[in-house]
Short mmCIF file of C-alpha atoms in Angstrom, two decimals:
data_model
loop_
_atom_site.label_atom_id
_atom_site.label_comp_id
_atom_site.label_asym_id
_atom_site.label_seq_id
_atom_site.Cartn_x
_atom_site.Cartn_y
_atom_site.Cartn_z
CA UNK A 28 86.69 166.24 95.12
CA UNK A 29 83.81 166.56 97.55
CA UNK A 30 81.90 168.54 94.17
CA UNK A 31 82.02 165.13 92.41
CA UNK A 32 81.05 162.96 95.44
CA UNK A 33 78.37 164.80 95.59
CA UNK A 34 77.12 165.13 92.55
CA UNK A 35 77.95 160.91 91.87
CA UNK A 36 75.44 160.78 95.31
CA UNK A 37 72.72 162.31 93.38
CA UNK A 38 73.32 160.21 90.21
CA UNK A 39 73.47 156.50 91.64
CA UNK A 40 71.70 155.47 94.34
CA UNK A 41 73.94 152.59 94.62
CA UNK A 42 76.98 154.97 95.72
CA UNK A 43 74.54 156.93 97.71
CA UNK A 44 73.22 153.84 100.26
CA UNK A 45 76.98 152.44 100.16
CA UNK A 46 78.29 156.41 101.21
CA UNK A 47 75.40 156.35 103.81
CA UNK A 48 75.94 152.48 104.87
CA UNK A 49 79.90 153.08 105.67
CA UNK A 50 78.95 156.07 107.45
CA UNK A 51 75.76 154.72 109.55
CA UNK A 52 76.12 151.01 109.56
CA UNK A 53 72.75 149.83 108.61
CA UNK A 54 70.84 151.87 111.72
CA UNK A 55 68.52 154.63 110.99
CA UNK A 56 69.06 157.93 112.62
CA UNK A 57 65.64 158.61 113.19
CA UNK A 58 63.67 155.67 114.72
CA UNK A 59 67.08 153.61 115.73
CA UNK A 60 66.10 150.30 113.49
CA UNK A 61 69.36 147.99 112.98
CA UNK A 62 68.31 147.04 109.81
CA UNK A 63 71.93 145.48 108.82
CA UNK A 64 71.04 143.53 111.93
CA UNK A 65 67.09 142.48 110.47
CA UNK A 66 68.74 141.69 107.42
CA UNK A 67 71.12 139.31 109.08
CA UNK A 68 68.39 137.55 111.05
CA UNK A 69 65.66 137.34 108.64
CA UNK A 70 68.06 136.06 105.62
CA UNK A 71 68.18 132.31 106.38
CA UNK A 72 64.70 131.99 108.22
CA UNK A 73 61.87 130.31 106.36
CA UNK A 74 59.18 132.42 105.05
CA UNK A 75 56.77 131.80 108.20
CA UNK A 76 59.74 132.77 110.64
CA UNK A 77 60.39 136.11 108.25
CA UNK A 78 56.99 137.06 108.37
CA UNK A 79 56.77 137.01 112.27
CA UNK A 80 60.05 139.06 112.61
CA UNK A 81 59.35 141.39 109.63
CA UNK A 82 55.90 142.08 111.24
CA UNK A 83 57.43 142.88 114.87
CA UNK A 84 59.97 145.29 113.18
CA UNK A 85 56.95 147.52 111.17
CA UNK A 86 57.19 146.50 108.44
CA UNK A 87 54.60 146.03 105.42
CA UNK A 88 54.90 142.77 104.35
CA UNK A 89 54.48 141.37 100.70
CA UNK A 90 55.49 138.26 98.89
CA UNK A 91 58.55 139.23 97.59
CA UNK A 92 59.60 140.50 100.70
CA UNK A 93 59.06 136.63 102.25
CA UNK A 94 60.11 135.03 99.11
CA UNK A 95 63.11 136.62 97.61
CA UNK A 96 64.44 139.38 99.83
CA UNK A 97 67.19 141.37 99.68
CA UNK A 98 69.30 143.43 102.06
CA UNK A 99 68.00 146.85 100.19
CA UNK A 100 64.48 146.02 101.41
CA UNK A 101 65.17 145.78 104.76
CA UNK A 102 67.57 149.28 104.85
CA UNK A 103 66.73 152.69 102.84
CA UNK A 104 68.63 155.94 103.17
CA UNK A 105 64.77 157.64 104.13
CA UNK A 106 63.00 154.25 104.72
CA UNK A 107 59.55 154.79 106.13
CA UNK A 108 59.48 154.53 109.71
CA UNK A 109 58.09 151.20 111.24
CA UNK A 110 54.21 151.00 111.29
CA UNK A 111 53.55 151.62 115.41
#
C-alpha cells in the first residue's frame, strides 16, 4: 500500500534513493546536475582526471572521494547544490 511505501521511505534510505533514482534518473530537480552521468564519467578516470571533473561539477573534494568513490557520493536525494 502507498501507507507502507511510505513509511519503508522514511526507514531505509536505501529504498528511498532507489524510489527517487527510478523516478528521476540520477538528475537533480533543482540545479539540473546528471549525476548518474558524473558517476559514469568519473568512475574509471585516474584520481588526477576525477579531481578536475569533480571540481568543474561543484563539488568539495576529499580523498575518499578521489580514491574510493562510489555512485552515492556523486547523487543524494537533497545533495547540496554545486559550489558556484
Amino acid at each position: 500500500s502507498a501507507c507502507e511505501e511510505k513509511d519503508r521511505v522514511r526507514r531505509d534510505n536505501a529504498f528511498a534513493r532507489k524510489l527517487l533514482f527510478s523516478r528521476e534518473k540520477g538528475v537533480c530537480q533543482i540545479c539540473g546536475l546528471d549525476a548518474h552521468a558524473l558517476w559514469e564519467r568519473v568512475a574509471n578516470m585516474s584520481p588526477p582526471e576525477r579531481h578536475q571533473e569533480l571540481l568543474r561539477a561543484g563539488f568539495t573534494i576529499s580523498k575518499r572521494l578521489l580514491d574510493h568513490p562510489n555512485e552515492g557520493m556523486m547523487w543524494q536525494g537533497g545533495h547540496p547544490p554545486p559550489r558556484s
